[in-house]
mmCIF file of C-alpha atoms and ligand atoms in Angstrom:
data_model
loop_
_atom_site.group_PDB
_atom_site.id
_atom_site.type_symbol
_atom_site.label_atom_id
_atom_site.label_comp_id
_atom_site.label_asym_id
_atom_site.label_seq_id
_atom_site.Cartn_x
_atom_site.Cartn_y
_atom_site.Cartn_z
ATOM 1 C CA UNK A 1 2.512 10.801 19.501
ATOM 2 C CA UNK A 2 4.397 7.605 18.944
ATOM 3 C CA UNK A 3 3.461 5.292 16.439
ATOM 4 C CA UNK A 4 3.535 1.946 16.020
ATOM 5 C CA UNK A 5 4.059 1.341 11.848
ATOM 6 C CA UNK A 6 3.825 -2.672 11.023
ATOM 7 C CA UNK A 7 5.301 -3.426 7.595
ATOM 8 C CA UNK A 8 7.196 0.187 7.984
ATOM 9 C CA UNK A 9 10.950 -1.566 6.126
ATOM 10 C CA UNK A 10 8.156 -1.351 2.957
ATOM 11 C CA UNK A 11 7.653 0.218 0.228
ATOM 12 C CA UNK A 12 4.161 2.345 1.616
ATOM 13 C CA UNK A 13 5.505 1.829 5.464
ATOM 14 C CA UNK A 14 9.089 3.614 4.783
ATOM 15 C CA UNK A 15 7.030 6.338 2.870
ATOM 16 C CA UNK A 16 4.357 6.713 5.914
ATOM 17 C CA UNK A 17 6.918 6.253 8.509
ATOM 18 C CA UNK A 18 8.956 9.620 6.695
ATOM 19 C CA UNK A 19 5.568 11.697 6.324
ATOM 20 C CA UNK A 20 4.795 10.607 10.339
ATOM 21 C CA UNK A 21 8.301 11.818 11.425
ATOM 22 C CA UNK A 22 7.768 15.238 9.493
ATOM 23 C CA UNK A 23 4.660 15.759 11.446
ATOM 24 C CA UNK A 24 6.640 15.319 14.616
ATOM 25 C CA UNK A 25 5.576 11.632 15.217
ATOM 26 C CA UNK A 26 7.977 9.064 17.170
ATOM 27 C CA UNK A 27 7.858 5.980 15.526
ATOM 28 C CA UNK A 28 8.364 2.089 16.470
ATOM 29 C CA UNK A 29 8.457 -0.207 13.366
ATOM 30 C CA UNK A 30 7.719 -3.968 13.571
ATOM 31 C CA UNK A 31 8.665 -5.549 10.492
ATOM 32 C CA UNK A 32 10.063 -9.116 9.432
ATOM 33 C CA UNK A 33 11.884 -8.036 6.628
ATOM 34 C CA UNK A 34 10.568 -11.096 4.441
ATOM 35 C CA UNK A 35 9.757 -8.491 1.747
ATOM 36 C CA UNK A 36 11.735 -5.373 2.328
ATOM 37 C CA UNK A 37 15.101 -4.321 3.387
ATOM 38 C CA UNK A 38 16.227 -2.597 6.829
ATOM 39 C CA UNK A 39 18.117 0.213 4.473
ATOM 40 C CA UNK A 40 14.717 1.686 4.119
ATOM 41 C CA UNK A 41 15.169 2.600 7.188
ATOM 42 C CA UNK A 42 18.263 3.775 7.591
ATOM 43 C CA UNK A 43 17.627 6.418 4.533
ATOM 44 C CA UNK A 44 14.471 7.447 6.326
ATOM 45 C CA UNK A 45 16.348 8.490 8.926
ATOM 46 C CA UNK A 46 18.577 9.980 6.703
ATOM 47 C CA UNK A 47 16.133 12.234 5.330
ATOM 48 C CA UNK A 48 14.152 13.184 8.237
ATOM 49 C CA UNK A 49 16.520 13.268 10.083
ATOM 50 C CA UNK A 50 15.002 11.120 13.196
ATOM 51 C CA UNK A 51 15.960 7.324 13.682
ATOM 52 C CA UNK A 52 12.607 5.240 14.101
ATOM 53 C CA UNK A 53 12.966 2.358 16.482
ATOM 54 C CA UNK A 54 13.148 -1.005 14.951
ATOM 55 C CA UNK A 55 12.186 -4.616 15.739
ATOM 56 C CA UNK A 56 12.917 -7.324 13.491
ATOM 57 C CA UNK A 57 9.668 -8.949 14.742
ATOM 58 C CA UNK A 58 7.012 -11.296 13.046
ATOM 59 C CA UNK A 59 3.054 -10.471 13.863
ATOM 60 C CA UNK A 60 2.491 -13.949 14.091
ATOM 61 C CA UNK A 61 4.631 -14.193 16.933
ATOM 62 C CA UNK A 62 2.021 -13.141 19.527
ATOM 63 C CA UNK A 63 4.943 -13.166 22.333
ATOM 64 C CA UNK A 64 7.276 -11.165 20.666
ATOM 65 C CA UNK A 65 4.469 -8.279 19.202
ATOM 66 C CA UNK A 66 3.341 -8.552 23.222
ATOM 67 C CA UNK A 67 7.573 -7.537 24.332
ATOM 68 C CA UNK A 68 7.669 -4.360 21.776
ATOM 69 C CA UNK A 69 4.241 -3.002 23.363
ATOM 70 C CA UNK A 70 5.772 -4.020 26.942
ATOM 71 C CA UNK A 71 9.057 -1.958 26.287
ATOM 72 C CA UNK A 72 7.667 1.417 24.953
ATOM 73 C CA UNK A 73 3.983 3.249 25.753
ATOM 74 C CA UNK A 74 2.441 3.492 21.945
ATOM 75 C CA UNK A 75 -0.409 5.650 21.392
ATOM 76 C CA UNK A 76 -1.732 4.519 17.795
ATOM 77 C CA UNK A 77 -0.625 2.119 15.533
ATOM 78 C CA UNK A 78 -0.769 2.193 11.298
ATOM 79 C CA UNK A 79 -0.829 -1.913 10.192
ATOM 80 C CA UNK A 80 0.854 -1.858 6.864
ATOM 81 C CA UNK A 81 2.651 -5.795 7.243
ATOM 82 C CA UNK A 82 1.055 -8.282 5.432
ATOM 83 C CA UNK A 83 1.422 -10.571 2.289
ATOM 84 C CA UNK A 84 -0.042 -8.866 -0.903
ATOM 85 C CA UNK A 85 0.555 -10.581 -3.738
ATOM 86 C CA UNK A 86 -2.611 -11.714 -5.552
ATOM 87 C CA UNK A 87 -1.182 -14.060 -7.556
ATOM 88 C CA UNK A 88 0.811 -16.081 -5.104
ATOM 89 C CA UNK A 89 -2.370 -15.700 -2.437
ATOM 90 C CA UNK A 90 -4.547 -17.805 -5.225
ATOM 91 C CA UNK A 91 -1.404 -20.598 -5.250
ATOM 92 C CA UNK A 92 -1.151 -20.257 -1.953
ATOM 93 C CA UNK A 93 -4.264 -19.125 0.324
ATOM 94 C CA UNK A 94 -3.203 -20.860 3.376
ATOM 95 C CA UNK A 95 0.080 -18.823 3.568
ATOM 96 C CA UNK A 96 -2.119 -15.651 3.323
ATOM 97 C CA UNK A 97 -4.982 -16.590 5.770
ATOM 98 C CA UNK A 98 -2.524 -17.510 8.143
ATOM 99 C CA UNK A 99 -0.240 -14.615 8.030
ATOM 100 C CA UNK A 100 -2.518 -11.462 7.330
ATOM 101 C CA UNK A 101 -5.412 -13.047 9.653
ATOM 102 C CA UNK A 102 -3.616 -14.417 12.595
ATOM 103 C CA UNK A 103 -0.992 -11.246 12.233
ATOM 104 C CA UNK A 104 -3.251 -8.958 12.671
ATOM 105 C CA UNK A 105 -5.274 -11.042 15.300
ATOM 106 C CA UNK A 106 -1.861 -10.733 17.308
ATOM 107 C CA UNK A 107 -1.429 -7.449 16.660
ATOM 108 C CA UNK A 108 -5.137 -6.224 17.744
ATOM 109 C CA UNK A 109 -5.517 -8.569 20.622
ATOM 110 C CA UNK A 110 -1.754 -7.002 22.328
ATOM 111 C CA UNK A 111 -3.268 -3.410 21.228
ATOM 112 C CA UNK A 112 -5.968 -4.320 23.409
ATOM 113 C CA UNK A 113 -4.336 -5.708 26.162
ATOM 114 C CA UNK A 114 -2.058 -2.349 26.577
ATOM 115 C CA UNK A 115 -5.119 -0.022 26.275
ATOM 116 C CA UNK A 116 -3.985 1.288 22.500
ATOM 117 C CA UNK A 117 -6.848 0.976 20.335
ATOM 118 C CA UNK A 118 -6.250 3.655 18.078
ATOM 119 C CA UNK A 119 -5.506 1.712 14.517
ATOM 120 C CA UNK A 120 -5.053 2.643 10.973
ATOM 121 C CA UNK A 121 -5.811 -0.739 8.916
ATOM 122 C CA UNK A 122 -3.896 -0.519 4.915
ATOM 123 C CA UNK A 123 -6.874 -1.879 3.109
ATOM 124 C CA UNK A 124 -6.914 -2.571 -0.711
ATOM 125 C CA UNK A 125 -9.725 -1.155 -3.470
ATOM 126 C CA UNK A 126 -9.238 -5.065 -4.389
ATOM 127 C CA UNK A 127 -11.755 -5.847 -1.768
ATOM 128 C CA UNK A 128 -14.340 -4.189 -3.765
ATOM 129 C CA UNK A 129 -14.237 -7.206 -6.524
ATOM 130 C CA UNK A 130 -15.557 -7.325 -9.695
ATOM 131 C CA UNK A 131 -19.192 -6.672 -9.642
ATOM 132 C CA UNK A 132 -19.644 -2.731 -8.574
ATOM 133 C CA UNK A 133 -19.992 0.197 -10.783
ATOM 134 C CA UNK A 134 -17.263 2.704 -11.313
ATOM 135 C CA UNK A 135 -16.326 4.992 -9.923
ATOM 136 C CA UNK A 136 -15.817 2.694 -6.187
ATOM 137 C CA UNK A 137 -17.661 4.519 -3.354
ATOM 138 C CA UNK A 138 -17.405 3.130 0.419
ATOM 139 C CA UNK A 139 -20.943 2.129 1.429
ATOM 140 C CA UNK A 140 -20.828 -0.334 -1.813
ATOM 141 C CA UNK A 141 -20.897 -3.795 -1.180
ATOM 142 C CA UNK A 142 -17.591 -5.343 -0.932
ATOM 143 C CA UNK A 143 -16.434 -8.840 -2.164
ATOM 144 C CA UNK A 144 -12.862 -9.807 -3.252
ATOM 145 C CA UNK A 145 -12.531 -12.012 -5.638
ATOM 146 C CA UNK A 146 -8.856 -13.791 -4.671
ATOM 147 C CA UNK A 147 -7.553 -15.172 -0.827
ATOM 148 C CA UNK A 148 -5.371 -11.489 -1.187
ATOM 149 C CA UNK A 149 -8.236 -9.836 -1.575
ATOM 150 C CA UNK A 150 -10.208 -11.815 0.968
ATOM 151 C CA UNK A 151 -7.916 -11.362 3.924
ATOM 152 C CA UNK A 152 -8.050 -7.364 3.764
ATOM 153 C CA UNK A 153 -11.705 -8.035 3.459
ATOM 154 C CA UNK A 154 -12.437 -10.328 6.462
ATOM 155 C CA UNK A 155 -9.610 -7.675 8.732
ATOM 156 C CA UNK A 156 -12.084 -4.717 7.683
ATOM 157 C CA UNK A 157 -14.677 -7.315 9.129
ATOM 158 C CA UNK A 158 -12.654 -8.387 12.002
ATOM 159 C CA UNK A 159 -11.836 -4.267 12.734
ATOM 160 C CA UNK A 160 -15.639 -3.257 11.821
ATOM 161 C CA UNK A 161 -17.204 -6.221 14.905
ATOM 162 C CA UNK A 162 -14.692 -5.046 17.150
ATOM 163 C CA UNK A 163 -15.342 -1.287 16.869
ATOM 164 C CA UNK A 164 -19.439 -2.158 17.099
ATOM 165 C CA UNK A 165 -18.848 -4.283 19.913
ATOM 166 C CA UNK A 166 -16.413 -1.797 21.949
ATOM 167 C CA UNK A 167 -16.758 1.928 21.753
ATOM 168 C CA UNK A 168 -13.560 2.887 22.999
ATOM 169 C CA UNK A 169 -11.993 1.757 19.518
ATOM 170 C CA UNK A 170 -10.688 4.389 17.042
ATOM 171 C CA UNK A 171 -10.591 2.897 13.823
ATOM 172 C CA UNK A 172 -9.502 3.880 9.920
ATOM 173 C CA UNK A 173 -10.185 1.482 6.778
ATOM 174 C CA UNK A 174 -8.350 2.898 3.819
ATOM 175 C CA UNK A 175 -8.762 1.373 0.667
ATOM 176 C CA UNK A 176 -6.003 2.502 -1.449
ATOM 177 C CA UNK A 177 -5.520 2.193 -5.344
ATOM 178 C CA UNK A 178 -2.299 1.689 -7.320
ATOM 179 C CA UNK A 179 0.444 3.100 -5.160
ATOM 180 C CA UNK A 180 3.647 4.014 -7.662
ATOM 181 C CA UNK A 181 6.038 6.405 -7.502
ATOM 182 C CA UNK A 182 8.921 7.855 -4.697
ATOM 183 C CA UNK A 183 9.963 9.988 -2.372
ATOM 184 C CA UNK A 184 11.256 12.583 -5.155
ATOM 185 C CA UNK A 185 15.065 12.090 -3.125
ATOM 186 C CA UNK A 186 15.179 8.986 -5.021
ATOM 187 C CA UNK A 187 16.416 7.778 -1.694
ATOM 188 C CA UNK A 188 13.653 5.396 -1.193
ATOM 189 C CA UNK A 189 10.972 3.551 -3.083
ATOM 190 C CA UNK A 190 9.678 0.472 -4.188
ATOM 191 C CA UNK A 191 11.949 -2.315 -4.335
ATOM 192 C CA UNK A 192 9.927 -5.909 -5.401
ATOM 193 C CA UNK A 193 11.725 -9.178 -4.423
ATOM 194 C CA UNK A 194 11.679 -11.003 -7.414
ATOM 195 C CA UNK A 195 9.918 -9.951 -10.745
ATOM 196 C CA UNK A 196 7.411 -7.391 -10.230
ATOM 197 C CA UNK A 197 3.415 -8.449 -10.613
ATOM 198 C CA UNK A 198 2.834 -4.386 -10.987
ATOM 199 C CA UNK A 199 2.665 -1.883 -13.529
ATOM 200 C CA UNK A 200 5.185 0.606 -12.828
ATOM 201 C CA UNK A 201 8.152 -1.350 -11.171
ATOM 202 C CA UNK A 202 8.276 -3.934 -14.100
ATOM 203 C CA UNK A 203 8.434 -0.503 -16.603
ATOM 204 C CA UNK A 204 10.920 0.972 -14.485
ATOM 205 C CA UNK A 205 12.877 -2.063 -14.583
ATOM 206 C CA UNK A 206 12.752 -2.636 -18.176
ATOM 207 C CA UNK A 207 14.022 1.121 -18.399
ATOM 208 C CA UNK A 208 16.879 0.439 -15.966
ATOM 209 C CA UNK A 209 17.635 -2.441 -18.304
ATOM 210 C CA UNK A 210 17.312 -5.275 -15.740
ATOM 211 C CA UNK A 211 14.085 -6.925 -17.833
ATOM 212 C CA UNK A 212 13.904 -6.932 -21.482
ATOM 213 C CA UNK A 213 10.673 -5.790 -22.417
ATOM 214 C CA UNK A 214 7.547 -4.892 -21.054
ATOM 215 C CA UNK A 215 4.495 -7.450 -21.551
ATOM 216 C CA UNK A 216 0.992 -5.375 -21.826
ATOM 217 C CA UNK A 217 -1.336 -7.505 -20.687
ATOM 218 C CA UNK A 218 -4.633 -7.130 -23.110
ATOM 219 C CA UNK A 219 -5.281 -4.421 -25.602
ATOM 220 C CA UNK A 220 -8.549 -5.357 -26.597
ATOM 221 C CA UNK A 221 -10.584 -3.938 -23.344
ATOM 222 C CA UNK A 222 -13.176 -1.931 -24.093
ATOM 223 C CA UNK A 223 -11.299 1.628 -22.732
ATOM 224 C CA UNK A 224 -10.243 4.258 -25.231
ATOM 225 C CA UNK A 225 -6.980 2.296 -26.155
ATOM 226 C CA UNK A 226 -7.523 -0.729 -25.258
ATOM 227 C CA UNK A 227 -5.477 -1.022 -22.223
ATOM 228 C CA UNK A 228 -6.936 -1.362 -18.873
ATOM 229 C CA UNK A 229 -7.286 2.127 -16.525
ATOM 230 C CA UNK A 230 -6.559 2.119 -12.925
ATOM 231 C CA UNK A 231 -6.693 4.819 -10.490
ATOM 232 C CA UNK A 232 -3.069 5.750 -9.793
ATOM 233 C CA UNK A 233 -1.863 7.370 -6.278
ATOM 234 C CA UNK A 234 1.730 8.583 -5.572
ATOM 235 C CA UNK A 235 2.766 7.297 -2.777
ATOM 236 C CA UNK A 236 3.943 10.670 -0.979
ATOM 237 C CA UNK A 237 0.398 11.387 -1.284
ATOM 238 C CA UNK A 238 -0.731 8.220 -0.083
ATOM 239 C CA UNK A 239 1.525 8.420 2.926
ATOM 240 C CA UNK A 240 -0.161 12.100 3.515
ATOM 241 C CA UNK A 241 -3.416 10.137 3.510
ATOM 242 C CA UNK A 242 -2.561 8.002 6.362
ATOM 243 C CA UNK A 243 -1.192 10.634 8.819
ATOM 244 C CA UNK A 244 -4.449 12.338 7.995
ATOM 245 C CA UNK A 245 -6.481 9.168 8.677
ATOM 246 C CA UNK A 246 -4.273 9.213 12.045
ATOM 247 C CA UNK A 247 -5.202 12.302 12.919
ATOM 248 C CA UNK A 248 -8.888 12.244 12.215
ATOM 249 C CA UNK A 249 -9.485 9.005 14.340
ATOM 250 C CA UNK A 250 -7.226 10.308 16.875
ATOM 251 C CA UNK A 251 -10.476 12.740 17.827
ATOM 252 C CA UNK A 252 -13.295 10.016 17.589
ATOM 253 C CA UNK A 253 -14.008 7.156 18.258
ATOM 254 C CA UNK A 254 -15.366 4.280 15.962
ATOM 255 C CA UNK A 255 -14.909 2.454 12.410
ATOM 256 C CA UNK A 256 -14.379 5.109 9.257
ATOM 257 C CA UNK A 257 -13.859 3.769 5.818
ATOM 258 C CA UNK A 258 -12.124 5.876 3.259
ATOM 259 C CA UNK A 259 -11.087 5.586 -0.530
ATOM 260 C CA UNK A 260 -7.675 6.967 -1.322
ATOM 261 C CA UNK A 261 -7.214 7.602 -4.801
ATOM 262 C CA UNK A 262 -7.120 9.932 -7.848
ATOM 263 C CA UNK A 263 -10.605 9.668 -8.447
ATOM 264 C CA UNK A 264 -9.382 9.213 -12.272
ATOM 265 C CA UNK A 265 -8.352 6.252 -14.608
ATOM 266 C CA UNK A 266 -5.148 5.984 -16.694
ATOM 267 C CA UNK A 267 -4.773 3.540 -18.985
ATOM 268 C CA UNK A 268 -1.620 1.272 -18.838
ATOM 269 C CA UNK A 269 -0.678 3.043 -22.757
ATOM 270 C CA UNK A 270 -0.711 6.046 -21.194
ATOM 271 C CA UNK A 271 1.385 5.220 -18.297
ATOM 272 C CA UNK A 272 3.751 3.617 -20.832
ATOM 273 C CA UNK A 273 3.964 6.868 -22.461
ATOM 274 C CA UNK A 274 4.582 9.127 -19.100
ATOM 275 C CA UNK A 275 7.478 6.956 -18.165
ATOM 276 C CA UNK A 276 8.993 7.050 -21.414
ATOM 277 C CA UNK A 277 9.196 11.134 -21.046
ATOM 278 C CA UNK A 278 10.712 10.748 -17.804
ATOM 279 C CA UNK A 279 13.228 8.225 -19.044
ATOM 280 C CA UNK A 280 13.964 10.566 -22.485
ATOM 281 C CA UNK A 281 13.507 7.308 -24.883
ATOM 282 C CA UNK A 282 10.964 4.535 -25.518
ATOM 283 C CA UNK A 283 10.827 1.492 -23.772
ATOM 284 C CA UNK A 284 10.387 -1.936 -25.457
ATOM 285 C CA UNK A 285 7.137 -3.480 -24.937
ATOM 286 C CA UNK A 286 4.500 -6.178 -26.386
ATOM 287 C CA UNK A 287 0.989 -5.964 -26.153
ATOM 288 C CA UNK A 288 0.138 -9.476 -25.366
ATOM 289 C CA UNK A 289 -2.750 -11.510 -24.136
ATOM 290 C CA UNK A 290 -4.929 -10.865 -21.556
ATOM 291 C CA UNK A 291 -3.797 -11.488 -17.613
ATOM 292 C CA UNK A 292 -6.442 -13.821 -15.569
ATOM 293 C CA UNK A 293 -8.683 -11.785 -12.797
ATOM 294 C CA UNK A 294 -7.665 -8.426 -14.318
ATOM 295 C CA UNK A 295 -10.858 -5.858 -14.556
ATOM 296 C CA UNK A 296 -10.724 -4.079 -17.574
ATOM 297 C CA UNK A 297 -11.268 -0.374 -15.350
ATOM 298 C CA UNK A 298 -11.881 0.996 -11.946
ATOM 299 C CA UNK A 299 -10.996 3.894 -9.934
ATOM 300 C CA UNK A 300 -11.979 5.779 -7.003
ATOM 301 C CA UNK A 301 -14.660 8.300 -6.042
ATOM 302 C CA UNK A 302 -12.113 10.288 -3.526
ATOM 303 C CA UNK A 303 -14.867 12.618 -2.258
ATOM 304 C CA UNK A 304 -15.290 11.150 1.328
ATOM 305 C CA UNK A 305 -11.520 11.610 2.106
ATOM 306 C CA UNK A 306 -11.608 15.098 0.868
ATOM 307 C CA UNK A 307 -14.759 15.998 2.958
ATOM 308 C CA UNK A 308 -13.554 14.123 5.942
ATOM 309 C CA UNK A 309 -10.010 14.408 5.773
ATOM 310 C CA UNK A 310 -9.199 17.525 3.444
ATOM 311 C CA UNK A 311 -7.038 14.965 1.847
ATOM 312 C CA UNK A 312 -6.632 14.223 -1.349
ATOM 313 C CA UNK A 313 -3.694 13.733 -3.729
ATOM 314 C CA UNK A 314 -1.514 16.765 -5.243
ATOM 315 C CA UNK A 315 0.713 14.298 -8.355
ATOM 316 C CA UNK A 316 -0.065 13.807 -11.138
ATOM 317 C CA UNK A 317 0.945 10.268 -13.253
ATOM 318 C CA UNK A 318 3.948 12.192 -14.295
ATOM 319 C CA UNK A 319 5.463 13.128 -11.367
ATOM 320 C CA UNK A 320 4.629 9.632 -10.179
ATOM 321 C CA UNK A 321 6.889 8.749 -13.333
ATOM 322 C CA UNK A 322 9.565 11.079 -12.341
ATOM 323 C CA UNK A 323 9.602 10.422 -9.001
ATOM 324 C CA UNK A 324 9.414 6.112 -9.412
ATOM 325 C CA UNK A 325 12.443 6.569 -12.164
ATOM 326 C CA UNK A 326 14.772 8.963 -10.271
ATOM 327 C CA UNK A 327 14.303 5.930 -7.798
ATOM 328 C CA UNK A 328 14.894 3.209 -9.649
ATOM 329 C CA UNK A 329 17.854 5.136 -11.951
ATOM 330 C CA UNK A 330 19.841 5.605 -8.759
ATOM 331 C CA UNK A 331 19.105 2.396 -6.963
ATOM 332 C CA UNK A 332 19.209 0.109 -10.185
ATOM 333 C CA UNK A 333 19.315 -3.249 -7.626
ATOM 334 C CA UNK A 334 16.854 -1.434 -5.748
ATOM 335 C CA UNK A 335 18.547 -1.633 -1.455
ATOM 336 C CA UNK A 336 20.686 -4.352 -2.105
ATOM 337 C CA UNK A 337 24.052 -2.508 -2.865
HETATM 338 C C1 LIG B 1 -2.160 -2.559 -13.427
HETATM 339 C C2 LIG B 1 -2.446 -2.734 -14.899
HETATM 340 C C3 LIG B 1 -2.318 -5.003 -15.641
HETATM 341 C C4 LIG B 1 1.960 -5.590 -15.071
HETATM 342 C C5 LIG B 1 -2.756 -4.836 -7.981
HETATM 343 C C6 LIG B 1 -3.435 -5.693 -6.968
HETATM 344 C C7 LIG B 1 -4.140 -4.821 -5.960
HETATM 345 C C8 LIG B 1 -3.203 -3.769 -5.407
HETATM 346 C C9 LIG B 1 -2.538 -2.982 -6.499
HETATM 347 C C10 LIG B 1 -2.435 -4.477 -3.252
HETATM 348 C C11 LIG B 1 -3.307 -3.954 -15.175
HETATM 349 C C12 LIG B 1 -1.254 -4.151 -16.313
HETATM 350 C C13 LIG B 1 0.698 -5.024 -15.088
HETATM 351 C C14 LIG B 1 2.608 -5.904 -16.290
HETATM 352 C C15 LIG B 1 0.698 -5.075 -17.480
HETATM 353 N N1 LIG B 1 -2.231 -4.365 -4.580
HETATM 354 N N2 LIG B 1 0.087 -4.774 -16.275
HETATM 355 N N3 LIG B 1 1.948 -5.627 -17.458
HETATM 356 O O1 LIG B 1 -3.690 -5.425 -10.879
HETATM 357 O O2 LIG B 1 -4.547 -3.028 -10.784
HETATM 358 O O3 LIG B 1 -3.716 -4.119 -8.718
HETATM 359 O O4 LIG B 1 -1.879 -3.925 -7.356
HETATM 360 O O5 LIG B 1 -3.336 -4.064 -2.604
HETATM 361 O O6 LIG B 1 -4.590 -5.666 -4.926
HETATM 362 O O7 LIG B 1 -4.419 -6.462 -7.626
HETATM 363 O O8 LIG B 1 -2.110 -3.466 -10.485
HETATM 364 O O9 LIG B 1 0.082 -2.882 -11.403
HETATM 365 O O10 LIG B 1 -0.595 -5.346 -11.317
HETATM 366 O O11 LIG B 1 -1.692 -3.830 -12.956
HETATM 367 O O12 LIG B 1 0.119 -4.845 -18.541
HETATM 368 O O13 LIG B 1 3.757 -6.420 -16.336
HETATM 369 O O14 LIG B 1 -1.204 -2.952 -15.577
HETATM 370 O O15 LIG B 1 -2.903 -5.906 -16.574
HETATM 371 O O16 LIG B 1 -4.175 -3.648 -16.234
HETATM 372 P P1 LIG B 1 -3.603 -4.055 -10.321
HETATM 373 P P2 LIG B 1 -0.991 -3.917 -11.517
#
């Protein structure tokens, strides 16, 4: 088939668009690059050997989304592009609103327009806030608890209405965990603009020696070392997840929600410790206070997607190590040369 990846220059998009080509996919990427580099691209095709088509093209420019569906026939599309940074969505929810919302408005009402309404929607376990049990399950009530968080929340609600209201949609929520690691080439991975709000990319670059130390935000949760656990998902396997999703839908119609994840906890000690072994020396860090909005656990019951989807993920937090510091070792400015 030929896909249609949004956000594909990315650090998840690059990763889906390689695992779509290796399954015999054409793909069109729409990206605006305002996050990511066009060399993701070009060492995609490197390694699968298949150039994806590319638009330098902004979702909320209805006009121009409306020319790439004009110029090829897509069958399904996988919407990756969006803003995700909790932090800056809380400074700056207007930004957000605007961009995820009337992005994917754009994108959904062209879809529509050209009769493609098979769609694969990158949704965040942030949407399931801070008041459910662990381990996360789909039918729970969902409420995000930042604008970030919010947007992914209100597409799932935009993609759920339209999917009740039209039968002929095909439709895929997946509500991912902490994505880390890379394609274990350590030709692509993730490459943050900036200094890194996550985990694994502000380790790695501590390790490659472009930040000093790392800053461990709270040790006095109540976990078994103090440090908060989160359900970590290599992003090969994450990128398996989505061509599965793909698949699945592409048989059925209507709206399917699925949890990808581990369906275990690590604590951010223990992570710590994992990259260490895959660097061969300790890395500096400080266990300081605690960062605002951060839940002391939570991870995934990845049951559904296993049932549904026989998919579920193969690395373990060391190979995600490996992987994210072969990466990073090799590409110590990340794309730019
Ligand atoms: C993990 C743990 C931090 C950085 C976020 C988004 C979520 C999703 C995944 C998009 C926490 C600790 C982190 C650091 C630290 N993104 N940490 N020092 O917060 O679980 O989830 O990314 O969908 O929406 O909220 O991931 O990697 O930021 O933090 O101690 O320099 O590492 O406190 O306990 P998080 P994270």
């Amino acid at each position: 088939m030929k896909i249609l990846v949004t956000g594909g220059t990315g650090y998840i998009g690059s990763h889906t668009v390689l695992s779509l080509q290796e399954a015999g996919h054409d793909v069109v990427v729409i990206d605006n690059l305002v996050n990511s580099s066009e060399e993701s691209l070009r060492r995609v095709a490197e390694l699968s050997g298949k150039t994806a088509e590319f638009h330098n093209v902004d979702l909320v420019d209805e006009a121009a989304v409306e020319r790439v569906f004009a110029a090829s026939p897509i069958d399904a599309v996988i919407h990756f592009a969006g803003l995700k940074a909790v932090g800056e969505s809380v400074r700056e929810p207007l930004k957000y609103y605007h961009n995820n919302l009337v992005g994917t408005l754009n994108l959904i009402r062209v879809m529509d327009r050209h009769d493609v309404r098979s769609i694969v929607f990158s949704s965040s376990a942030t949407v399931y806030g801070e008041h459910n049990p662990i381990p996360y399950v789909e039918k729970m009530e969902i409420g995000a608890n930042n604008p970030y968080g919010r947007t992914k929340e209100q597409i799932e609600d935009i993609l759920s209405d339209l999917g009740a209201a039209d039968s002929r949609w095909h439709i895929a929520l997946l509500r991912y965990f902490n994505p880390v690691g890379a394609h274990p080439s350590g030709r692509i991975g993730e490459d943050p603009q900036g200094i890194p709000n996550n985990l694994v990319p502000f380790i790695a670059q501590v390790a490659v020696g472009r930040r000093e130390k790392l800053m461990v935000f709270g040790g006095d949760y109540d976990t078994p070392d103090g440090t908060c656990l989160r359900d970590y998902i290599h992003v090969v396997d994450l990128a398996e997840g989505h061509v599965a999703a793909l698949n699945y839908v592409a048989e059925r119609t209507g709206v399917f929600r699925w949890n990808l994840g581990s369906g275990k906890g690590s604590s951010v000690l223990e992570v710590l410790r994992s990259f260490e072994k895959a660097v061969g020396q300790p890395i500096p860090y400080e266990i300081t206070g605690r960062r605002a909005g951060d839940l002391p656990a939570f991870w995934a019951d990845a049951t559904s997607a296993l049932a549904d989807l026989s998919w579920s993920t193969t690395k373990t937090v060391d190979q995600m190590c490996e992987d994210h510091w072969r990466w990073q070792k090799n590409n110590p400015q990340g794309y730019t040369a």
